[in-house]
Tab-separated table of C-alpha atoms in Angstrom:
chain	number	residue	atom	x	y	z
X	6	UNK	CA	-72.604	-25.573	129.496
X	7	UNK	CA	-71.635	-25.410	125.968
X	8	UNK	CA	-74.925	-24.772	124.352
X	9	UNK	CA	-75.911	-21.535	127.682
X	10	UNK	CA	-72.421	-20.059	126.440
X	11	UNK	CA	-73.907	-20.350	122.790
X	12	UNK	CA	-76.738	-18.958	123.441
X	13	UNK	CA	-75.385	-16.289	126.181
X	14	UNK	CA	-73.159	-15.307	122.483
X	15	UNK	CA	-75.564	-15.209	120.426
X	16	UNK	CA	-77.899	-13.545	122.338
X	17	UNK	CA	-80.845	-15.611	122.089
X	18	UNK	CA	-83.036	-16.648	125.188
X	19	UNK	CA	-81.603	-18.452	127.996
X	20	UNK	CA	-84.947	-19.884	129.182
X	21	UNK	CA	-87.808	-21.159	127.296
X	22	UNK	CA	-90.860	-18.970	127.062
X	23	UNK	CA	-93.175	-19.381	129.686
X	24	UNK	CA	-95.628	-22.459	129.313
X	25	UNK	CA	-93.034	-24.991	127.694
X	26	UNK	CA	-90.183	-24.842	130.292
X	27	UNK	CA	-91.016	-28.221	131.782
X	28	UNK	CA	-91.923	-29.760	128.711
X	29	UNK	CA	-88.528	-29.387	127.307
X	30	UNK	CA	-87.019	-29.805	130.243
X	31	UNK	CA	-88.372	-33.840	130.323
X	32	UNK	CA	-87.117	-33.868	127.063
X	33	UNK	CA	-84.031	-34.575	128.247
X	34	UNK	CA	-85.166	-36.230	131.562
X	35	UNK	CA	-87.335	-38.652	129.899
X	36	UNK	CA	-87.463	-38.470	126.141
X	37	UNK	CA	-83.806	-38.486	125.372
X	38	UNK	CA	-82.488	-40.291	128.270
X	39	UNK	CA	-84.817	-43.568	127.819
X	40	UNK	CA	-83.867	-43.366	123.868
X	41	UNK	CA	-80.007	-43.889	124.900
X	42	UNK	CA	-80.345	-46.103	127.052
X	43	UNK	CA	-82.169	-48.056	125.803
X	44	UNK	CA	-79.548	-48.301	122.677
X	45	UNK	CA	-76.986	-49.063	124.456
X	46	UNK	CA	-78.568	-52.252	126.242
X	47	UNK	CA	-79.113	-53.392	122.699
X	48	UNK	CA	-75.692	-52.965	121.987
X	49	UNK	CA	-74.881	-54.718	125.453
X	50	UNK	CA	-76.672	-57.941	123.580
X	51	UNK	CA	-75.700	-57.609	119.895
X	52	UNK	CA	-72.956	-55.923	117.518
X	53	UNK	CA	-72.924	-52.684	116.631
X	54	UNK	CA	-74.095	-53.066	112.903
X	55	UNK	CA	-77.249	-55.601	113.791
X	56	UNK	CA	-77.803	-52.159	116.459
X	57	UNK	CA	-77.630	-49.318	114.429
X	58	UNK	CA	-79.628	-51.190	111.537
X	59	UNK	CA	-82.770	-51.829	113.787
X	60	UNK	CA	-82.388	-48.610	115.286
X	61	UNK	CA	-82.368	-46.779	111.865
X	62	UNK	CA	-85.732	-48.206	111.457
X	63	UNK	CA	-86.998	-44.618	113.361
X	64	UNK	CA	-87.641	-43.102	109.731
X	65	UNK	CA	-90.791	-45.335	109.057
X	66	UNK	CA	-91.467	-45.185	112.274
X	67	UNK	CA	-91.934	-41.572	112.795
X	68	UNK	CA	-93.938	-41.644	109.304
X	69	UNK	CA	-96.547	-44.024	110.850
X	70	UNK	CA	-96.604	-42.043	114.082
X	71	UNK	CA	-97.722	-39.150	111.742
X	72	UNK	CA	-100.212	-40.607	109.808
X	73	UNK	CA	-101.501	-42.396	113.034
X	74	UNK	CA	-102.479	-39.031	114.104
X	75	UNK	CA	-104.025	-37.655	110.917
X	76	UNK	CA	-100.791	-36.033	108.933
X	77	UNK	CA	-100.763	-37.444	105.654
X	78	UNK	CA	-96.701	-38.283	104.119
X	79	UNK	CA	-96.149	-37.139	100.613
X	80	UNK	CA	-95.740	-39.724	98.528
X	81	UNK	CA	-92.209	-38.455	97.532
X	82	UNK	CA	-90.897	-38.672	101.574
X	83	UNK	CA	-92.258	-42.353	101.756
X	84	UNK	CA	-90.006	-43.363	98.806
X	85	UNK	CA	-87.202	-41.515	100.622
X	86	UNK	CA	-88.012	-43.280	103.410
X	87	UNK	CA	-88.006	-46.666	101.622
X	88	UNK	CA	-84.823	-45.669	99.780
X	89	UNK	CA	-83.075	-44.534	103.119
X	90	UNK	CA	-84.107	-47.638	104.858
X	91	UNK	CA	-82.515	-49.894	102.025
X	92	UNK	CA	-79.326	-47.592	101.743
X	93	UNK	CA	-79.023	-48.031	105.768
X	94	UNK	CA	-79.327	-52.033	105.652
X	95	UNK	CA	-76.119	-51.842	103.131
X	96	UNK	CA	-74.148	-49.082	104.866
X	97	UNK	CA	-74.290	-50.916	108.210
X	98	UNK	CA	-75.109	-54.829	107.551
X	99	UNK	CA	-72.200	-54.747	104.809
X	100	UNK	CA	-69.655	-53.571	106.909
X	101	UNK	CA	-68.792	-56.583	109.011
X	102	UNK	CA	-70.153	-59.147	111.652
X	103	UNK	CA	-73.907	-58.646	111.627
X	104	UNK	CA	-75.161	-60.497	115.321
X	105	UNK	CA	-77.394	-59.566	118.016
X	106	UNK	CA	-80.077	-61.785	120.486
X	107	UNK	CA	-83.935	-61.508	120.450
X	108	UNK	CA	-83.500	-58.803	123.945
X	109	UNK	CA	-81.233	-56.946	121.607
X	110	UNK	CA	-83.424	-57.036	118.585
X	111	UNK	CA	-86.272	-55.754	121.230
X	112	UNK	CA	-84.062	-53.076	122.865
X	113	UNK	CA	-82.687	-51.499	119.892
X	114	UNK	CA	-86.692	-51.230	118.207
X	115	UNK	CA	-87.574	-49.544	121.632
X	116	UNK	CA	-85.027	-47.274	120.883
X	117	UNK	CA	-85.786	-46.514	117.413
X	118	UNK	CA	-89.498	-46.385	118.408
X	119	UNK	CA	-88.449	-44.460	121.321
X	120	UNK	CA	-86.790	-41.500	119.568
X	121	UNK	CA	-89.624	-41.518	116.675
X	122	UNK	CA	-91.492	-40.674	119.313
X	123	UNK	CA	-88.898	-37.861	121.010
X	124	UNK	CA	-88.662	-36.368	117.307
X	125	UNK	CA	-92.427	-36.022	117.031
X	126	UNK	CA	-93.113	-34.617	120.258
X	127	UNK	CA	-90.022	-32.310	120.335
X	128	UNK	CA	-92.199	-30.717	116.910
X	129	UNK	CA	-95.441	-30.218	118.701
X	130	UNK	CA	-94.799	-29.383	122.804
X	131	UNK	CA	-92.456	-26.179	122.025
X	132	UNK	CA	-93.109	-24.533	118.847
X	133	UNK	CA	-92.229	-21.032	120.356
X	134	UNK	CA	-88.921	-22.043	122.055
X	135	UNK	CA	-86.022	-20.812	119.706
X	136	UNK	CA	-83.619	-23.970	118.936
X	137	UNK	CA	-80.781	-23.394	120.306
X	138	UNK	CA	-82.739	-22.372	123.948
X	139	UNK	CA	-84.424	-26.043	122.972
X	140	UNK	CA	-81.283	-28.053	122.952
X	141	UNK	CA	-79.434	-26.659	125.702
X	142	UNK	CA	-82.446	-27.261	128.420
X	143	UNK	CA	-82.906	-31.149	126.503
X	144	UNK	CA	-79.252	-31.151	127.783
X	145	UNK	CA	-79.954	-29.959	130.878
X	146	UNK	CA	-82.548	-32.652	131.491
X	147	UNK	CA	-80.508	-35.397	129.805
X	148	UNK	CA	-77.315	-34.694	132.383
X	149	UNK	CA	-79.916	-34.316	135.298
X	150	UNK	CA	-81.448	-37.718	134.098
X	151	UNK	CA	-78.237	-39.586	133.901
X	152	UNK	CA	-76.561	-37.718	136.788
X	153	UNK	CA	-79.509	-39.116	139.185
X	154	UNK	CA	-78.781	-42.681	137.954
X	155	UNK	CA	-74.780	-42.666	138.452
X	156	UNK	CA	-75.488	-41.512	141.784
X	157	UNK	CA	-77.750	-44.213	142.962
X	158	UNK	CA	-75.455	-47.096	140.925
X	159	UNK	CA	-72.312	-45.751	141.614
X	160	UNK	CA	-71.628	-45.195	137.999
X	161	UNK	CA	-69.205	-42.217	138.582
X	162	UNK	CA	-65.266	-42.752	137.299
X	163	UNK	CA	-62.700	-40.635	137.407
X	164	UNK	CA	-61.323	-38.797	134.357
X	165	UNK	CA	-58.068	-40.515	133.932
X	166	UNK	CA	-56.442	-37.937	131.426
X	167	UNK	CA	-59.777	-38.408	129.214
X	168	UNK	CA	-60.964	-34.544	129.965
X	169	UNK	CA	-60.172	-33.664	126.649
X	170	UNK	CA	-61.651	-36.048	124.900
X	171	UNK	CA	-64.819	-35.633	126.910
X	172	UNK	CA	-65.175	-32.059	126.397
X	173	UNK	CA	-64.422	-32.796	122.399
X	174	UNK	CA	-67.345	-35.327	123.047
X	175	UNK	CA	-69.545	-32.330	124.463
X	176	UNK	CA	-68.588	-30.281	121.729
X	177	UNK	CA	-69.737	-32.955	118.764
X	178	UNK	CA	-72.830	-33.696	121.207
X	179	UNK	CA	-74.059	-29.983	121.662
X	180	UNK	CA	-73.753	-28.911	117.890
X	181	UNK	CA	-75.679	-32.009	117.098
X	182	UNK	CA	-77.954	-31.376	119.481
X	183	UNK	CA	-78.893	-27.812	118.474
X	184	UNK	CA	-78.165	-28.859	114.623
X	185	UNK	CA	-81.087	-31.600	115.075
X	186	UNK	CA	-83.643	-28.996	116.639
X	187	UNK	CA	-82.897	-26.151	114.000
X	188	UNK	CA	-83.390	-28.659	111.010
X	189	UNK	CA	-86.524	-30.251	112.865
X	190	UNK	CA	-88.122	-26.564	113.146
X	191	UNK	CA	-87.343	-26.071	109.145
X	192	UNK	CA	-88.372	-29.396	107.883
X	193	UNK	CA	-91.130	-31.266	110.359
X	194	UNK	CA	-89.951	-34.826	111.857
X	195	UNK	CA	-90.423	-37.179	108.993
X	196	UNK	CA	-88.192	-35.295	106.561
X	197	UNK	CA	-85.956	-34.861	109.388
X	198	UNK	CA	-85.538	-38.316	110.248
X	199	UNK	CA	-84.660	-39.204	106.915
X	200	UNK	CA	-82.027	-36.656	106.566
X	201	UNK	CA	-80.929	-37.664	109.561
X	202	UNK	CA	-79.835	-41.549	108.049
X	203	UNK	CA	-76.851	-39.891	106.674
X	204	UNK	CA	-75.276	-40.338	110.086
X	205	UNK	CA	-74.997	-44.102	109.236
X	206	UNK	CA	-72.927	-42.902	106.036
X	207	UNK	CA	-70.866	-40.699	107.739
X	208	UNK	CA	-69.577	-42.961	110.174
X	209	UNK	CA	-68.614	-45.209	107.562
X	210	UNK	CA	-66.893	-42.764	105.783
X	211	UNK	CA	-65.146	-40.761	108.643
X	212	UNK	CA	-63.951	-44.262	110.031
X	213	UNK	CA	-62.138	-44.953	106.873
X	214	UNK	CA	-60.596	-41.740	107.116
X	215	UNK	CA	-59.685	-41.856	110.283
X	216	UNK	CA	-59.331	-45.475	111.313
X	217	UNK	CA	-58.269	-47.457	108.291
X	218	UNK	CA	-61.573	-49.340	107.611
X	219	UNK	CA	-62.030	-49.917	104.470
X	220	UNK	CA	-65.198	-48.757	102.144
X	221	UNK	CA	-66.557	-51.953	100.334
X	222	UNK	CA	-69.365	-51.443	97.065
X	223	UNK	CA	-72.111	-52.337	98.725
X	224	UNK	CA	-72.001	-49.803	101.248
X	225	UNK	CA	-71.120	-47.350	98.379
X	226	UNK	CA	-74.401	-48.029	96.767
X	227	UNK	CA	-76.027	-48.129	99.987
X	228	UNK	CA	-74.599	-44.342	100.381
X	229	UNK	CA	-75.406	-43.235	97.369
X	230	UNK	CA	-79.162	-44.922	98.081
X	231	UNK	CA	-79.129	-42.290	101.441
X	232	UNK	CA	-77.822	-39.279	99.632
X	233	UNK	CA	-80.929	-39.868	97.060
X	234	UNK	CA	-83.727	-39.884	99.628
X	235	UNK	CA	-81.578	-36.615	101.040
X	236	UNK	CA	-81.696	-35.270	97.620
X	237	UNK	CA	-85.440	-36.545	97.475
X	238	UNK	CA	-86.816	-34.070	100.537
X	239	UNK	CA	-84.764	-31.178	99.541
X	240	UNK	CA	-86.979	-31.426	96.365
X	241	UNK	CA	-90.221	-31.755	98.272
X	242	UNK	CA	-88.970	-28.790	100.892
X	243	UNK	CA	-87.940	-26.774	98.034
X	244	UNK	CA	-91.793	-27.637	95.968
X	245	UNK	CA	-93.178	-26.995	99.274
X	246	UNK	CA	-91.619	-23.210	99.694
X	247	UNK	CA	-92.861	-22.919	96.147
X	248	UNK	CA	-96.749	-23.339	96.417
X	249	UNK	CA	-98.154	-19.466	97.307
């Protein structure tokens, strides 16, 4: 609801164009929705560090996905890559209890593997739908998706005084949402994907900020070690945009 008032705003188009309506729409339905869940039935069987360090694993992932299918990697986002990969294993194994089964361990690579997959496609099946238009209707599909399944489980709760914090929730969920798409449109999905590892480094930092948890080296190196391979595909963007 968010993103349609967004767009309704800004005055870009409600509806994608003709001939990629559905495909965004599963998106959401499919693309999105499996991704989530399953991540959170690897967090179900291991901690939230051992989770988010398999699942940050999507960078490579997405790079092999594209040279699977013909698209060679500069050599300049594979050391990224590499570099954001090792930054991620200190950000998140450093940061406390590091535990998780061998169903976690496989849940949380079909997630990573999962949304390599979501990233790449999201590139190729729309290329005319604007962003924004993009992220709302992979939101559509995503509340559809999960909307089916709490009605056949019985998954439905009532608010309990937590309406605020859900729609603050939405908020954070939407901008990423249409934040992801924009960049993904600007960069391609390997750059993006490496980019996007700074998430791991900004939960760190926002929980110390906000809930007390301390910042210990190793997961200052391993933040500087993501804000290189950032650094390290602005460069290759910016060399890109160069070449006539």
């Amino acid at each position: 609801m968010l993103l349609l008032a967004l767009l309704a705003v800004l005055r870009r188009p409600l509806l994608p164009p003709p001939g990629e309506r559905v495909r965004v729409l599963l998106l959401g339905v499919v693309g999105y929705a499996v991704e989530s869940t399953f991540f959170y039935m690897g967090l179900e069987r291991g901690s939230a560090s051992a989770v988010a360090l398999l699942f940050y694993a999507y960078p490579s992932i997405v790079a092999l996905l594209g040279l699977a299918m013909g698209r060679p990697i500069p050599r300049r986002t594979l050391g990224a890559i590499a570099l954001s990969a090792a930054g991620t294993a200190l950000v998140v194994a450093a940061g406390g209890d590091v535990h998780i089964s061998a169903g976690g361990v496989a849940f949380a690579l079909m997630s990573a593997g999962s949304f390599a997959v979501y990233l790449v496609v999201s590139h190729r099946v729309a290329p005319r739908t604007d962003a924004f238009t993009m992220a709302a209707w992979v939101a559509i599909g995503a509340a559809l998706s999960f909307g089916a399944r709490a009605a056949v489980s019985g998954g439905f709760q009532p608010l309990d005084g937590h309406l605020p914090l859900m729609l603050a929730n939405g908020l954070a969920t939407a901008s990423a949402f249409a934040l992801m798409f924009a960049g993904l449109r600007r960069l391609g999905p390997a750059p993006t994907a490496v980019v996007m590892t700074l998430e791991a480094l900004f939960a760190i930092v926002l929980s110390g900020i906000f809930l007390g948890e301390s910042l210990g080296p190793l997961q200052i190196v391993g933040g500087l070690a993501i804000l290189a391979a950032t650094i390290l595909i602005g460069a290759s963007q910016e060399a890109t945009a160069e070449v006539p």
